[in-house]
Amino acid sequence: MKQIVVIGAGVNGLCVAVQLAERYFNLANVTLISEEISPNTTGDGSAGLWGPYYCGKTPDHKLVKWSSETHVFFHELWMHGLAGKIGVCLQPCMRLTTDPNGYPEPAWKEIVFGCQKMTEPELKRLSNEHGRCYTGGYHFATFTCEPSGLLPYLFNRFIAVGGKFIHSKVLNFDTVLMNRDVDLIVNCSGLGSQELARDEAVLPIRGQVARVSAPWIYEVILDDSDDGNYIIPNSETVVLGGTHQLNDFNRNVSREDSRFIFDGCERKLPSLKNVRVTGEWVGLRPGRDSVRLELEHYQTTNGNGSIPIIHNYGHGGCGVTLCWGCAKEVVEISDTLNWNQPIQAKL
């Protein structure tokens, strides 16, 4: 039996662990190692909105491939009766900007449902209503998939096909190799790759949000401007945001950021005034100049040669959007490593 170790139990690590365990069922043992697991991961506090966001210089063709495959996965969960259990919602969405150059046609336009460019009268009406000067935007329908429901589902699905979990922090790759034979490591440690992979390009993107009880809101409103806010309904609460502060490690809720969030969202939807706040939260997105998804032959420090490591991190604010597609590419890379022909497990 081959031995595979996946590092990191965030949304990307769990998607990788599930797909590898199912792909190599009865051919490989897959072990997931992570210091944190749901409900204590960065993803747990996010709204889970599908949409490419803060991906640096990642090529568009890669983003389209990964995000499209993830969109199909969410659609399958929604169609197969898992929407209520996981928190998968299909809902209308508006993405807007105040950028002087307007909103260029998005590369992901054909992935979502019914994507249409907003007309000038629409932009003028919304600008007046929101107190903004919108220069462009698109409306369409897409999914939110709440990580607080998705992560436990993925973890249970992984364990159900024989996956093993170790609750531990990985200090370096060599510690993974101690006292065990390992044929492949997949590094999905997110922000932890700054230390684990010694990658200086990794940096935190601080995001603060609030959750409120507002069941009368059914539409996502996302202002992509640098000083924009967003309103994202989930199944039981509505997420108000947000911030994207580069290289900021502060995990404490900031009163100044809270005011920015509530004031900005209330201007967009006055019905949010005096809304009941159920919680505020800060998470650190794993930012990078581009997503790193590639194979490395890591030279062990004990002089025993090299071991293949597939890196899959640096997704920024797109962890949920890219998770299933990136995991599929990890499996595609692993298939090139002279494995025996795997048995494909069924969904």
Coordinates of C-alpha atoms in Angstrom, one line a residue:
M1 CA 0.0 0.0 0.0
K2 CA 1.3 3.5 -0.9
Q3 CA 1.4 6.0 1.9
I4 CA 0.2 9.6 1.3
V5 CA 0.2 12.4 3.8
V6 CA -1.8 15.6 3.4
I7 CA -0.9 18.5 5.6
G8 CA -3.7 21.0 6.5
A9 CA -7.4 20.4 7.2
G10 CA -8.7 23.6 5.7
V11 CA -11.1 23.5 2.8
N12 CA -8.3 22.8 0.3
G13 CA -6.6 20.2 2.5
L14 CA -9.9 18.3 3.0
C15 CA -10.8 18.4 -0.7
V16 CA -7.4 16.9 -1.5
A17 CA -7.7 14.3 1.2
V18 CA -11.1 13.2 0.1
Q19 CA -10.2 13.0 -3.6
L20 CA -7.0 11.1 -3.0
A21 CA -8.6 8.7 -0.5
E22 CA -11.4 7.9 -3.0
R23 CA -9.1 7.8 -6.1
Y24 CA -6.7 5.4 -4.5
F25 CA -9.2 3.4 -2.5
N26 CA -7.6 0.0 -1.5
L27 CA -4.3 1.2 -3.2
A28 CA -3.0 3.8 -0.7
N29 CA -3.4 4.9 2.9
V30 CA -4.1 8.6 3.1
T31 CA -3.3 10.4 6.4
L32 CA -4.4 13.9 7.1
I33 CA -2.3 15.9 9.6
S34 CA -3.3 19.3 10.9
E35 CA -3.0 21.5 14.0
E36 CA -6.5 23.0 13.4
I37 CA -9.7 21.5 12.2
S38 CA -13.3 22.7 11.9
P39 CA -14.7 24.8 13.5
N40 CA -11.3 26.4 14.2
T41 CA -10.0 26.9 10.6
T42 CA -9.8 30.2 8.7
G43 CA -12.5 29.1 6.4
D44 CA -15.1 28.4 9.1
G45 CA -15.9 32.1 9.6
S46 CA -16.2 32.9 5.9
A47 CA -19.5 33.2 3.9
G48 CA -18.3 30.7 1.3
L49 CA -19.4 32.7 -1.7
W50 CA -18.2 31.3 -5.0
G51 CA -16.2 34.0 -6.9
P52 CA -12.5 34.4 -7.9
Y53 CA -11.1 37.0 -5.5
Y54 CA -7.6 38.1 -4.5
C55 CA -5.7 35.6 -6.6
G56 CA -2.8 37.8 -7.4
K57 CA -1.2 37.0 -10.8
T58 CA -2.7 33.5 -11.1
P59 CA -3.4 33.0 -14.8
D60 CA -7.0 33.4 -15.8
H61 CA -7.1 30.0 -17.6
K62 CA -6.1 28.3 -14.3
L63 CA -8.7 30.2 -12.3
V64 CA -11.4 29.4 -14.8
K65 CA -10.5 25.6 -14.8
W66 CA -10.3 25.3 -11.0
S67 CA -13.3 27.5 -10.2
S68 CA -15.5 25.9 -12.9
E69 CA -14.8 22.4 -11.4
T70 CA -15.6 23.7 -8.0
H71 CA -18.9 25.3 -9.2
V72 CA -19.9 22.0 -10.7
F73 CA -19.1 20.3 -7.4
F74 CA -21.4 22.7 -5.5
H75 CA -24.1 22.2 -8.1
E76 CA -23.9 18.5 -7.5
L77 CA -24.2 18.8 -3.8
W78 CA -27.1 21.2 -4.2
M79 CA -28.8 18.7 -6.7
H80 CA -28.2 15.6 -4.6
G81 CA -30.2 16.7 -1.5
L82 CA -27.2 17.9 0.6
A83 CA -27.9 21.7 0.3
G84 CA -29.6 21.9 3.7
K85 CA -27.1 19.8 5.5
I86 CA -24.0 21.6 4.2
G87 CA -25.4 25.0 3.6
V88 CA -25.3 25.3 -0.2
C89 CA -27.5 28.1 -1.5
L90 CA -28.1 29.2 -5.1
Q91 CA -28.9 32.9 -5.1
P92 CA -28.7 36.1 -7.2
C93 CA -25.5 38.1 -7.0
M94 CA -24.4 41.6 -8.0
R95 CA -20.7 42.4 -8.4
L96 CA -20.0 46.1 -8.7
T97 CA -17.1 48.5 -8.9
T98 CA -16.3 52.2 -8.7
D99 CA -13.0 51.8 -10.6
P100 CA -12.7 54.5 -13.3
N101 CA -11.9 51.8 -15.8
G102 CA -15.2 50.1 -15.1
Y103 CA -15.7 46.3 -14.7
P104 CA -13.9 44.3 -17.5
E105 CA -15.7 41.3 -18.7
P106 CA -14.9 38.5 -16.2
A107 CA -13.2 35.4 -17.4
W108 CA -15.6 33.4 -15.2
K109 CA -18.7 34.8 -17.0
E110 CA -19.7 31.5 -18.6
I111 CA -19.4 29.5 -15.3
V112 CA -22.2 31.2 -13.4
F113 CA -25.8 31.3 -14.4
G114 CA -27.3 34.1 -16.5
C115 CA -24.4 36.5 -16.2
Q116 CA -25.4 39.9 -17.6
K117 CA -23.6 43.2 -17.8
M118 CA -25.4 46.0 -15.9
T119 CA -26.8 48.8 -17.9
E120 CA -26.1 52.5 -17.3
P121 CA -29.6 53.1 -15.8
E122 CA -29.1 50.2 -13.4
L123 CA -25.7 51.5 -12.3
K124 CA -27.1 55.0 -11.8
R125 CA -30.0 53.7 -9.8
L126 CA -27.8 51.6 -7.6
S127 CA -25.3 54.4 -7.2
N128 CA -28.0 56.7 -5.9
E129 CA -29.4 54.0 -3.6
H130 CA -26.0 53.0 -2.2
G131 CA -24.3 56.4 -2.1
R132 CA -21.6 55.2 -4.5
C133 CA -20.5 56.0 -8.0
Y134 CA -20.6 52.7 -9.7
T135 CA -18.8 52.5 -13.1
G136 CA -19.6 48.9 -14.0
G137 CA -21.0 45.6 -12.8
Y138 CA -22.5 42.2 -13.5
H139 CA -25.5 40.3 -12.1
F140 CA -25.9 36.5 -12.2
A141 CA -26.7 33.6 -10.0
T142 CA -24.1 31.5 -8.2
F143 CA -23.6 29.4 -5.0
T144 CA -22.6 30.0 -1.5
C145 CA -21.3 26.9 0.2
E146 CA -20.8 27.5 3.9
P147 CA -17.5 26.1 5.2
S148 CA -19.0 25.5 8.6
G149 CA -21.1 22.8 6.9
L150 CA -18.8 21.8 4.1
L151 CA -15.7 21.1 6.2
P152 CA -17.4 18.5 8.5
Y153 CA -19.0 16.9 5.5
L154 CA -15.7 16.5 3.8
F155 CA -14.0 15.3 6.9
N156 CA -16.7 12.6 7.5
R157 CA -16.5 11.6 3.8
F158 CA -12.7 11.2 4.1
I159 CA -13.0 9.0 7.2
A160 CA -15.7 6.9 5.6
V161 CA -13.3 5.7 2.9
G162 CA -10.6 4.8 5.4
G163 CA -8.8 8.1 5.8
K164 CA -6.8 8.6 9.0
F165 CA -6.5 11.9 10.9
I166 CA -3.6 13.1 13.2
H167 CA -4.2 16.2 15.3
S168 CA -0.7 17.7 15.3
K169 CA 1.3 20.7 14.0
V170 CA 3.8 19.9 11.3
L171 CA 7.0 21.8 12.0
N172 CA 8.9 20.7 8.9
F173 CA 8.6 18.1 6.1
D174 CA 11.3 15.9 7.6
T175 CA 9.2 15.3 10.8
V176 CA 6.5 13.8 8.6
L177 CA 9.0 11.2 7.4
M178 CA 10.2 10.2 10.8
N179 CA 9.1 6.7 11.9
R180 CA 6.9 6.2 8.8
D181 CA 7.3 5.3 5.1
V182 CA 5.8 8.1 3.0
D183 CA 5.5 8.0 -0.8
L184 CA 3.9 11.4 -1.3
I185 CA 3.2 14.6 0.7
V186 CA 0.6 17.2 -0.3
N187 CA 1.2 20.5 1.4
C188 CA -2.1 22.4 1.9
S189 CA -0.9 24.3 5.0
G190 CA -2.1 27.7 3.7
L191 CA -0.6 30.6 5.7
G192 CA 1.5 28.0 7.5
S193 CA 3.6 27.5 4.3
Q194 CA 5.3 30.8 5.1
E195 CA 7.2 28.7 7.7
L196 CA 6.7 25.1 6.5
A197 CA 7.7 25.7 2.9
R198 CA 9.9 28.7 3.7
D199 CA 7.9 30.7 1.2
E200 CA 8.4 34.4 1.7
A201 CA 5.8 35.2 -0.9
V202 CA 3.1 34.0 1.5
L203 CA 1.4 36.7 3.6
P204 CA -1.8 37.2 5.5
I205 CA -4.7 39.1 4.1
R206 CA -6.7 40.1 7.2
G207 CA -10.5 39.9 6.8
Q208 CA -13.0 41.1 9.4
V209 CA -16.7 40.3 9.0
A210 CA -19.9 40.4 11.0
R211 CA -22.8 38.0 11.0
V212 CA -26.4 39.4 11.5
S213 CA -29.9 38.0 11.6
A214 CA -31.6 39.4 8.5
P215 CA -33.8 36.6 6.9
W216 CA -35.4 39.2 4.6
I217 CA -32.2 39.5 2.5
Y218 CA -31.9 37.1 -0.4
E219 CA -29.3 38.7 -2.7
V220 CA -25.5 39.0 -2.6
I221 CA -24.2 42.5 -3.1
L222 CA -20.4 42.7 -3.6
D223 CA -18.6 46.0 -4.2
D224 CA -15.2 45.0 -5.5
S225 CA -13.8 48.5 -5.0
D226 CA -10.9 48.8 -2.6
D227 CA -13.1 50.7 -0.2
G228 CA -16.2 48.5 -0.9
N229 CA -18.4 46.4 1.3
Y230 CA -20.3 43.2 0.7
I231 CA -23.5 41.6 1.9
I232 CA -23.7 37.8 1.6
P233 CA -26.8 35.8 2.8
N234 CA -26.1 32.4 4.3
S235 CA -28.7 29.8 5.2
E236 CA -29.2 31.2 8.7
T237 CA -27.4 34.5 8.9
V238 CA -26.1 37.2 6.7
V239 CA -22.4 38.0 6.5
L240 CA -21.4 41.7 6.3
G241 CA -17.9 42.7 5.2
G242 CA -15.3 43.3 5.0
T243 CA -11.6 44.1 5.0
H244 CA -8.6 43.0 3.0
Q245 CA -5.6 44.3 4.9
L246 CA -2.3 42.9 3.5
N247 CA 0.4 41.5 5.8
D248 CA -1.7 42.2 9.0
F249 CA -1.6 39.4 11.6
N250 CA -4.1 41.0 14.0
R251 CA -6.8 38.5 14.8
N252 CA -8.7 40.8 17.1
V253 CA -12.0 42.5 16.1
S254 CA -11.3 46.2 15.4
R255 CA -14.0 48.7 16.4
E256 CA -12.9 51.0 13.5
D257 CA -13.4 48.1 11.0
S258 CA -16.7 47.2 12.6
R259 CA -17.9 50.8 12.0
F260 CA -16.7 50.7 8.4
I261 CA -18.6 47.4 7.8
F262 CA -21.9 48.4 9.4
D263 CA -22.0 51.9 8.0
G264 CA -21.1 50.8 4.5
C265 CA -23.6 47.9 4.5
E266 CA -26.4 50.0 6.0
R267 CA -25.9 52.6 3.2
K268 CA -26.4 49.8 0.7
L269 CA -29.4 48.3 2.5
P270 CA -31.0 50.7 5.1
S271 CA -33.1 47.7 6.4
L272 CA -29.9 46.6 8.2
K273 CA -30.1 49.5 10.6
N274 CA -30.5 48.2 14.2
V275 CA -30.2 44.6 12.9
R276 CA -29.3 41.9 15.5
V277 CA -25.6 41.1 15.4
T278 CA -24.9 37.4 16.1
G279 CA -21.1 37.7 16.0
E280 CA -18.0 39.3 14.6
W281 CA -14.9 37.4 13.4
V282 CA -11.4 37.9 12.0
G283 CA -9.6 35.5 9.7
L284 CA -6.3 35.6 7.9
R285 CA -6.5 34.6 4.3
P286 CA -3.4 32.8 2.9
G287 CA -2.3 35.4 0.4
R288 CA 0.4 35.0 -2.3
D289 CA 1.4 36.7 -5.6
S290 CA -0.2 33.6 -7.2
V291 CA -1.6 30.2 -6.2
R292 CA 1.2 27.7 -5.9
L293 CA 0.0 24.3 -7.2
E294 CA 3.1 22.3 -8.4
L295 CA 5.2 19.3 -7.8
E296 CA 8.5 19.5 -6.0
H297 CA 11.1 16.8 -5.4
Y298 CA 12.1 17.6 -1.8
Q299 CA 15.6 16.6 -0.7
T300 CA 15.4 15.1 2.7
T301 CA 17.9 16.2 5.3
N302 CA 18.9 12.7 6.3
G303 CA 20.5 12.0 2.9
N304 CA 18.0 9.4 1.9
G305 CA 17.2 11.0 -1.4
S306 CA 14.1 12.9 -2.3
I307 CA 10.3 12.6 -1.9
P308 CA 7.6 14.2 -4.1
I309 CA 5.7 17.0 -2.5
I310 CA 2.7 18.6 -4.2
H311 CA 2.2 22.2 -3.0
N312 CA -1.4 23.5 -3.0
Y313 CA -1.6 26.9 -1.2
G314 CA -1.8 30.6 -1.6
H315 CA -5.4 30.8 -2.5
G316 CA -6.0 34.2 -0.9
G317 CA -9.7 34.9 -0.7
C318 CA -10.5 32.1 -3.1
G319 CA -10.1 29.0 -0.9
V320 CA -13.7 27.9 -1.3
T321 CA -14.0 29.0 -4.9
L322 CA -11.0 26.9 -6.1
C323 CA -10.9 24.1 -3.6
W324 CA -12.4 21.2 -5.5
G325 CA -10.8 22.1 -8.8
C326 CA -7.3 22.5 -7.2
A327 CA -7.8 19.1 -5.5
K328 CA -8.6 17.5 -8.9
E329 CA -5.3 18.9 -10.3
V330 CA -3.4 17.5 -7.3
V331 CA -4.8 14.1 -8.2
E332 CA -3.9 14.6 -11.8
I333 CA -0.3 15.3 -10.7
S334 CA -0.2 12.3 -8.4
D335 CA -1.3 10.1 -11.3
T336 CA 2.0 10.9 -13.0
L337 CA 4.0 9.4 -10.1
N338 CA 3.9 5.8 -11.3
W339 CA 1.0 4.7 -9.2
N340 CA -0.9 1.5 -10.1
Q341 CA -4.1 2.1 -12.0
P342 CA -6.5 3.3 -9.3
I343 CA -10.1 2.3 -8.5
Q344 CA -12.3 5.3 -8.8
A345 CA -14.7 5.5 -5.9
K346 CA -18.2 6.7 -6.5
L347 CA -19.7 10.0 -5.1

